[in-house]
Amino acid sequence: MRAALLVLLTGLGPAGAAELRPPPGAAACAGCHAAGAAMGAIAGRPEDETAAALAAYRTGERPASVMTRIAKGFSDEESRAIATYWAQVRE
Amino acid sequence: MTHPTRRRLLAAGAALAFSRPALAQAKPKVVVIGGGFGGASAARDLHRGGIDVTLVEASPTYVSCPFSNEVIAGLQPMQAQRFGYEGLARAGIRVVHARAESIDADGRRVSLADGASLPYDRLVLSPGVDLRFDAIPGYDSGAAEVMPHAWKAGAQTELLARQLEAMPDGGTVVMAVPANPYRCPPGPYERASLIAHVLKTRKPGAKLIVLDAKDTFSKQKLFESAWRALYPDQLEYVPLAQGGAVTGVDPASMTVRTDFSEYKADVACIIPPQRAGAIAAIAGVADRSGWCPIDPVTFESRLVPGIHVIGDAAIAGAMPKSAFSANAQAHICAGAVIDLLAGRPPGTPKLINTCYSLVAPGYGISVAGVYHSAGEVLADVEGAGGTSPLDAPASLREQEALYAADWYRTITRQVFG
């Protein structure tokens, strides 16, 4: 299922983000985290990496300027859904 | 929602099918009015979602308010604020440069100043703000040519920059800041900071008086702490409780009045109260406050069905009127419009805002928030968000200044690039 989706999205290019239907909160990420940004791109980043980063920001284990404040607004399940979504988006 | 569902795959397939010319007439039509951080972004998402979109924007060039305070202080060229719509046109979005004059909500049509009439299935308004030239006695559009508001970026920004540059050392700058709500809550204080920076570095005998119609403001502790450290001899802040509310201006004598004092200014920057952009009232989506009540899930107007309002014009509860918010709302609103047109219930959103302010070059501070729909309004998610720490090393301030510039590059490339 996931492989089929990726093929479809690759064909769509940047359209992927809209058709994939972002879970709550995910749509705002790209405002900062786009390709070439100092804050780091998240599209296509492995799911586990993003989920672990969000969890560490939430507990404060990983220091950050803004993400520690934002990550606290999302549960573990919501953070995982955001990570899953962005792992599948191709910019 | 941890795995892509079959429905989402089908939705993606349907969007592809819609892009075939033979089916073009079957596409639902959405008109977006206003080509700023909200409207231009909504138009992109709708287009990607297989909607037949027309973006209506009177101006051929967008001039960004974020970072215009840096232009006023001579830290950023004006050219870095201007964006054309070629990027949207290249993406396949129809952009019409005409003023929207009237809206027939029952017949679902928008009439343009050039005589054209655009039918829509749903309408998205992202009209930004209009300045209220009836709010401060003496401050009308003519007075703004002498005492610039510079609260809509463009010629006003350049005027204020020129006035500051030309002001003699020893001069007085007076700023008037309105009560809530208005576009960009921390913006006046960033501007005050950067004007104070100009005075400190180039006109050490000059001073800035900030007259505020309220007592508390965004990132207040961070600003006040920075002002004490950086600009003790430049910046005098007068809150409402100490008579900060401006009750009138006289451009001929360059006088700014409060209930208690008269201030003679060499440069006066008067930021008046605001309301939703004029088309909101014409469409009937603005209430008596001048702003637009909306549903927090779809951003559909509570007053007129079929019309959605995003960005500064909307009453978005705890979300501030910022470019970041407008952009975040655009994504949510566009998704909801696509859902509604497809007969699907829209999902429950969560939104994010982050606003950076510069208090000096290389010294940035931020406020962030996470929002969810709580009953009738967009409310803060408890425990999340907040401002930069009050006690932080210079390295963090420097990092946030860099992030501010990076956010601006990224967001403008996404919206207009």
Tab-separated table of C-alpha atoms in Angstrom, chain B residues 21-239:
chain	number	residue	atom	x	y	z
B	21	PRO	CA	-8.737	18.676	-19.839
B	22	ALA	CA	-11.775	16.629	-20.909
B	23	LEU	CA	-13.085	16.821	-17.360
B	24	ALA	CA	-12.150	20.436	-16.773
B	25	GLN	CA	-15.747	21.633	-16.781
B	26	ALA	CA	-16.590	19.148	-14.048
B	27	LYS	CA	-14.135	20.715	-11.612
B	28	PRO	CA	-15.636	22.668	-8.757
B	29	LYS	CA	-14.852	26.386	-8.918
B	30	VAL	CA	-13.325	28.356	-6.083
B	31	VAL	CA	-12.520	32.056	-6.230
B	32	VAL	CA	-9.887	33.351	-3.809
B	33	ILE	CA	-9.831	37.108	-3.184
B	34	GLY	CA	-6.574	38.523	-1.841
B	35	GLY	CA	-3.105	37.384	-2.895
B	36	GLY	CA	-1.116	37.610	0.333
B	37	PHE	CA	0.322	34.939	2.626
B	38	GLY	CA	-3.185	33.512	3.125
B	39	GLY	CA	-4.880	33.817	-0.254
B	40	ALA	CA	-1.945	32.895	-2.486
B	41	SER	CA	-1.261	29.842	-0.360
B	42	ALA	CA	-4.912	28.766	-0.348
B	43	ALA	CA	-5.005	29.114	-4.138
B	44	ARG	CA	-1.992	26.808	-4.454
B	45	ASP	CA	-3.470	24.096	-2.217
B	46	LEU	CA	-6.862	24.266	-3.936
B	47	HIS	CA	-5.236	24.017	-7.351
B	48	ARG	CA	-3.222	20.992	-6.230
B	49	GLY	CA	-6.400	19.475	-4.872
B	50	GLY	CA	-8.015	19.476	-8.307
B	51	ILE	CA	-10.116	22.614	-7.886
B	52	ASP	CA	-10.616	25.175	-10.675
B	53	VAL	CA	-9.158	28.206	-8.850
B	54	THR	CA	-9.123	31.876	-9.745
B	55	LEU	CA	-7.021	34.162	-7.559
B	56	VAL	CA	-8.264	37.754	-7.618
B	57	GLU	CA	-5.706	40.334	-6.502
B	58	ALA	CA	-5.868	43.993	-7.485
B	59	SER	CA	-2.143	44.622	-7.257
B	60	PRO	CA	0.327	43.131	-9.769
B	61	THR	CA	2.969	43.028	-7.012
B	62	TYR	CA	2.696	41.896	-3.423
B	63	VAL	CA	4.620	43.885	-0.834
B	64	SER	CA	5.304	41.874	2.307
B	65	CYS	CA	4.718	43.378	5.753
B	66	PRO	CA	6.965	40.849	7.524
B	67	PHE	CA	10.477	42.320	7.482
B	68	SER	CA	9.232	45.774	6.404
B	69	ASN	CA	10.334	47.105	9.810
B	70	GLU	CA	13.848	46.121	8.760
B	71	VAL	CA	13.418	48.230	5.607
B	72	ILE	CA	12.352	51.213	7.714
B	73	ALA	CA	15.555	50.830	9.744
B	74	GLY	CA	17.715	50.499	6.637
B	75	LEU	CA	18.581	46.868	7.404
B	76	GLN	CA	16.841	45.325	4.382
B	77	PRO	CA	16.365	46.625	0.818
B	78	MET	CA	12.768	47.373	-0.216
B	79	GLN	CA	13.220	45.079	-3.186
B	80	ALA	CA	13.348	42.109	-0.791
B	81	GLN	CA	9.705	42.857	0.137
B	82	ARG	CA	8.273	42.683	-3.385
B	83	PHE	CA	6.892	39.529	-4.962
B	84	GLY	CA	5.203	39.000	-8.302
B	85	TYR	CA	2.550	36.425	-9.155
B	86	GLU	CA	4.484	34.741	-11.975
B	87	GLY	CA	5.235	31.785	-9.696
B	88	LEU	CA	1.534	31.139	-9.139
B	89	ALA	CA	0.805	31.530	-12.837
B	90	ARG	CA	3.628	29.062	-13.618
B	91	ALA	CA	2.007	26.603	-11.219
B	92	GLY	CA	-1.095	26.798	-13.427
B	93	ILE	CA	-3.184	29.085	-11.230
B	94	ARG	CA	-5.343	31.685	-12.964
B	95	VAL	CA	-4.448	35.064	-11.446
B	96	VAL	CA	-6.719	38.008	-12.259
B	97	HIS	CA	-5.407	41.455	-11.409
B	98	ALA	CA	-8.615	43.370	-10.828
B	99	ARG	CA	-10.472	44.737	-7.842
B	100	ALA	CA	-13.379	42.645	-6.576
B	101	GLU	CA	-16.288	45.087	-6.348
B	102	SER	CA	-19.270	43.083	-5.225
B	103	ILE	CA	-20.309	39.611	-4.203
B	104	ASP	CA	-23.652	37.963	-4.873
B	105	ALA	CA	-23.678	35.334	-2.114
B	106	ASP	CA	-27.014	33.840	-3.237
B	107	GLY	CA	-26.037	33.620	-6.900
B	108	ARG	CA	-22.446	32.731	-5.914
B	109	ARG	CA	-20.723	35.220	-8.192
B	110	VAL	CA	-17.949	37.792	-7.731
B	111	SER	CA	-18.088	40.970	-9.841
B	112	LEU	CA	-14.812	42.619	-10.730
B	113	ALA	CA	-14.086	46.291	-11.429
B	114	ASP	CA	-13.234	45.406	-15.042
B	115	GLY	CA	-16.774	44.162	-15.605
B	116	ALA	CA	-15.988	40.460	-15.414
B	117	SER	CA	-18.124	38.156	-13.289
B	118	LEU	CA	-16.711	34.988	-11.746
B	119	PRO	CA	-18.997	32.135	-10.637
B	120	TYR	CA	-17.940	30.072	-7.626
B	121	ASP	CA	-18.977	27.023	-5.686
B	122	ARG	CA	-17.096	28.343	-2.682
B	123	LEU	CA	-15.363	31.671	-2.102
B	124	VAL	CA	-12.255	32.252	0.029
B	125	LEU	CA	-11.579	35.784	1.266
B	126	SER	CA	-8.111	36.693	2.483
B	127	PRO	CA	-8.407	40.469	2.284
B	128	GLY	CA	-6.062	41.475	5.081
B	129	VAL	CA	-6.798	44.712	6.890
B	130	ASP	CA	-7.996	48.187	6.066
B	131	LEU	CA	-6.756	51.068	8.174
B	132	ARG	CA	-9.496	52.994	9.919
B	133	PHE	CA	-9.131	56.629	8.948
B	134	ASP	CA	-12.185	57.490	11.070
B	135	ALA	CA	-10.722	56.362	14.382
B	136	ILE	CA	-8.186	59.022	15.449
B	137	PRO	CA	-9.365	62.637	15.030
B	138	GLY	CA	-7.167	64.339	12.420
B	139	TYR	CA	-5.732	61.082	11.092
B	140	ASP	CA	-7.142	60.514	7.602
B	141	SER	CA	-5.532	59.218	4.417
B	142	GLY	CA	-4.087	62.699	3.743
B	143	ALA	CA	-2.524	62.850	7.207
B	144	ALA	CA	-0.926	59.449	6.522
B	145	GLU	CA	1.138	61.099	3.774
B	146	VAL	CA	2.711	63.289	6.468
B	147	MET	CA	2.546	60.909	9.434
B	148	PRO	CA	2.953	57.480	7.854
B	149	HIS	CA	1.346	54.394	9.360
B	150	ALA	CA	3.551	52.110	7.257
B	151	TRP	CA	1.237	49.311	8.419
B	152	LYS	CA	0.569	48.207	4.864
B	153	ALA	CA	3.968	47.766	3.280
B	154	GLY	CA	4.833	49.743	0.146
B	155	ALA	CA	5.109	53.478	-0.453
B	156	GLN	CA	4.295	54.074	3.238
B	157	THR	CA	7.278	51.943	4.292
B	158	GLU	CA	9.597	53.930	2.039
B	159	LEU	CA	8.140	57.229	3.248
B	160	LEU	CA	8.810	56.419	6.904
B	161	ALA	CA	12.327	55.171	6.046
B	162	ARG	CA	13.075	58.448	4.203
B	163	GLN	CA	11.693	60.579	7.028
B	164	LEU	CA	13.822	58.782	9.605
B	165	GLU	CA	16.908	59.082	7.436
B	166	ALA	CA	16.336	62.821	6.928
B	167	MET	CA	15.515	63.589	10.563
B	168	PRO	CA	18.203	65.707	12.262
B	169	ASP	CA	20.063	64.331	15.244
B	170	GLY	CA	18.284	65.601	18.318
B	171	GLY	CA	14.875	65.071	16.730
B	172	THR	CA	11.885	63.299	18.246
B	173	VAL	CA	10.090	60.324	16.737
B	174	VAL	CA	6.580	59.670	18.037
B	175	MET	CA	4.867	56.331	17.458
B	176	ALA	CA	1.189	55.621	18.148
B	177	VAL	CA	0.160	52.008	18.746
B	178	PRO	CA	-3.496	50.906	18.676
B	179	ALA	CA	-5.498	48.749	21.072
B	180	ASN	CA	-6.143	45.106	20.153
B	181	PRO	CA	-6.945	43.580	17.752
B	182	TYR	CA	-4.726	44.669	14.880
B	183	ARG	CA	-2.355	43.154	12.314
B	184	CYS	CA	0.878	41.739	13.762
B	185	PRO	CA	0.605	42.173	17.574
B	186	PRO	CA	4.379	42.393	18.248
B	187	GLY	CA	5.040	44.456	15.102
B	188	PRO	CA	4.846	47.944	16.662
B	189	TYR	CA	7.369	46.939	19.333
B	190	GLU	CA	9.752	45.444	16.790
B	191	ARG	CA	9.442	48.713	14.877
B	192	ALA	CA	10.081	50.761	18.024
B	193	SER	CA	13.152	48.618	18.738
B	194	LEU	CA	14.607	49.005	15.265
B	195	ILE	CA	13.901	52.749	15.143
B	196	ALA	CA	15.672	53.026	18.513
B	197	HIS	CA	18.570	51.098	16.972
B	198	VAL	CA	18.746	53.646	14.131
B	199	LEU	CA	18.761	56.515	16.622
B	200	LYS	CA	21.380	54.900	18.851
B	201	THR	CA	23.762	54.150	15.990
B	202	ARG	CA	23.192	57.157	13.721
B	203	LYS	CA	21.419	59.930	15.684
B	204	PRO	CA	22.491	59.575	19.313
B	205	GLY	CA	20.849	62.839	20.364
B	206	ALA	CA	17.398	61.807	19.112
B	207	LYS	CA	14.666	60.006	21.014
B	208	LEU	CA	11.604	57.869	20.378
B	209	ILE	CA	8.351	58.139	22.310
B	210	VAL	CA	5.972	55.174	21.962
B	211	LEU	CA	2.363	56.022	22.854
B	212	ASP	CA	0.354	52.843	23.400
B	213	ALA	CA	-3.437	52.509	23.683
B	214	LYS	CA	-2.991	49.416	25.882
B	215	ASP	CA	-1.002	48.305	28.912
B	216	THR	CA	0.113	44.825	27.924
B	217	PHE	CA	1.450	43.485	24.667
B	218	SER	CA	3.003	40.512	22.894
B	219	LYS	CA	6.489	39.423	24.091
B	220	GLN	CA	6.338	42.394	26.497
B	221	LYS	CA	8.908	41.167	29.034
B	222	LEU	CA	11.372	40.303	26.288
B	223	PHE	CA	10.965	43.667	24.577
B	224	GLU	CA	11.157	45.660	27.808
B	225	SER	CA	14.212	43.770	28.975
B	226	ALA	CA	15.935	44.401	25.629
B	227	TRP	CA	14.937	48.072	25.690
B	228	ARG	CA	16.429	48.521	29.147
B	229	ALA	CA	19.652	46.870	28.034
B	230	LEU	CA	19.996	48.363	24.556
B	231	TYR	CA	18.049	51.602	24.314
B	232	PRO	CA	17.745	53.246	27.769
B	233	ASP	CA	18.559	56.669	26.305
B	234	GLN	CA	16.525	56.360	23.123
B	235	LEU	CA	13.164	54.782	23.858
B	236	GLU	CA	10.436	56.072	26.154
B	237	TYR	CA	7.363	53.845	26.411
B	238	VAL	CA	4.047	55.335	27.565
B	239	PRO	CA	1.333	52.717	28.237
